[in-house]
């Protein structure tokens, strides 16, 4: 029987794979079980951002105080957070904290015994080639660790393996080309014997993909595109399913006009999770290109999609598209949190995803079955609900930028393009069974603009946006731009909500002390009671917080750390000196008041009990 091109690629991938038992990264599996360290950006492979540490708890959190600080020397937006590793992993004779900065992406190794900078890795990158094609600030979401190496994905797409002990480069590989608008902002993720990473550049017509490189030498193991032909996507038309049914041959190509898939976006700059038992990596793909939906009719599969892929081969087991034919830039790249929870009274192996489109999804992570899809901000209005049989949102024509047409300003769409939540990761506490979610409370006007052909390396947006508080639309008299909520993913309901003046753009942290930490754009780190949401403590850091909260112990004392350094999409006006309301892809107008509360500056702030 004649082999198809896809079958040939699949057989080649399997032939080069080592038996799974030999591939398992036992070092990381053991390290993640120790609450004394923080060994991957989201805490563990399930991306729960939960720590078993309980020295800091609801009874004593009010006594927290600053322990030490460290300046990165960089002024742009600081997302992500530090790793904390034992000497047994790094070869150093002390516990070490590793933290990196936005462009130019310097990495620092800090001795936790005396706070000495052991080494600093300073990348060499071309500013003029790279920074102009970074759409939403020069952020970087952190480094990864495995096998005695620190992995950094630089803005210019160079993936670098650094010796954790010496700071010397071990190997590097280019993952893309800034001249085509390709950059990297995501944190690499180590899964088994591979470094898994994505690509940024959906606003430049980039053809999005997920790639896996061998941790030993940087050799490409597999590469799976989000849109296009089946063989390039590593999709099996008969075995890859959506909602339990095979997706069929050319499932993506049939939903694009001509060759538009080649500049179709679907970038993968978010967070990934991994289930060892299922051997699956979970992640989301971003918006289709261009932002003008009129010129790209069809569902534009598989942009805006949750993928579950085999880690060894990259082949997709199942997919689920959240926003077919996206008309609002509702990127689907937000974190996938894995948890074994009760859903509508039944025990399920769940995947929970808080999408930019304003709906929180609970799926069966084994099969991809849709279990829950509910709004997690009451202002969401572009769709009434998600049809649980088809999985499709029921859109409201009034807010359809495609239906209203090119060069027509569709007003009062909720949420705005930056979503009810952007990439800032939520946390899950198995003690309370709740998910703790940093959110945006923002709406927008959106005008698709006619004209504007694709040119490699040039913006491919073709839309004008203006953002503002959701209260302007809902008429509730509020002008807050954010909320921090507790969410029940089994029922799809908000348990409690804390309004914030600005969007909550930090990653949350939940602990066994029944407390939850998060940061605010105006610079406060806050600690709240995980059960009630009552504020227990807060501290004003030097700059607005868009970094993620981490915790660890050193010499039997628990510490909590966070990067402050305002920027990111919400803070792009301050970070890049933009002043027009529609600049920063529409965000500048909504966050003009931010400069009255904070200033630029990258600082790691660390806290502990007396």
mmCIF file of C-alpha atoms in Angstrom, residues 3-18 221-224 230-240 279 309-317:
data_model
loop_
_atom_site.group_PDB
_atom_site.id
_atom_site.type_symbol
_atom_site.label_atom_id
_atom_site.label_comp_id
_atom_site.label_asym_id
_atom_site.label_seq_id
_atom_site.Cartn_x
_atom_site.Cartn_y
_atom_site.Cartn_z
ATOM 1 C CA UNK A 3 2.130 5.625 2.087
ATOM 2 C CA UNK A 4 0.744 9.156 2.300
ATOM 3 C CA UNK A 5 3.105 12.035 3.012
ATOM 4 C CA UNK A 6 1.614 12.297 6.507
ATOM 5 C CA UNK A 7 2.087 8.576 7.218
ATOM 6 C CA UNK A 8 5.709 8.857 6.140
ATOM 7 C CA UNK A 9 6.341 11.753 8.486
ATOM 8 C CA UNK A 10 4.604 9.952 11.341
ATOM 9 C CA UNK A 11 6.578 6.729 10.841
ATOM 10 C CA UNK A 12 9.827 8.703 10.695
ATOM 11 C CA UNK A 13 8.986 10.461 13.959
ATOM 12 C CA UNK A 14 8.170 7.175 15.680
ATOM 13 C CA UNK A 15 11.270 5.482 14.315
ATOM 14 C CA UNK A 16 13.540 8.112 15.830
ATOM 15 C CA UNK A 17 11.780 8.035 19.200
ATOM 16 C CA UNK A 18 13.355 6.234 22.149
ATOM 17 C CA UNK A 221 12.370 16.653 17.018
ATOM 18 C CA UNK A 222 9.068 17.755 15.482
ATOM 19 C CA UNK A 223 7.218 20.861 14.342
ATOM 20 C CA UNK A 224 3.438 21.157 14.151
ATOM 21 C CA UNK A 230 -2.644 17.890 7.481
ATOM 22 C CA UNK A 231 0.982 16.778 7.171
ATOM 23 C CA UNK A 232 2.305 20.180 8.239
ATOM 24 C CA UNK A 233 -0.114 20.274 11.164
ATOM 25 C CA UNK A 234 0.755 16.699 12.230
ATOM 26 C CA UNK A 235 -2.918 15.815 12.153
ATOM 27 C CA UNK A 236 -4.341 12.377 11.400
ATOM 28 C CA UNK A 237 -7.655 12.990 9.583
ATOM 29 C CA UNK A 238 -9.135 9.742 10.915
ATOM 30 C CA UNK A 239 -7.739 9.704 14.459
ATOM 31 C CA UNK A 240 -7.547 13.378 15.412
ATOM 32 C CA UNK A 279 1.704 11.608 27.255
ATOM 33 C CA UNK A 309 -0.595 16.477 21.123
ATOM 34 C CA UNK A 310 1.508 13.389 21.697
ATOM 35 C CA UNK A 311 4.789 14.603 23.184
ATOM 36 C CA UNK A 312 6.940 12.060 21.342
ATOM 37 C CA UNK A 313 5.578 12.536 17.825
ATOM 38 C CA UNK A 314 3.704 15.852 17.923
ATOM 39 C CA UNK A 315 0.611 14.222 16.411
ATOM 40 C CA UNK A 316 -2.650 15.793 17.587
ATOM 41 C CA UNK A 317 -5.026 13.517 19.507
#
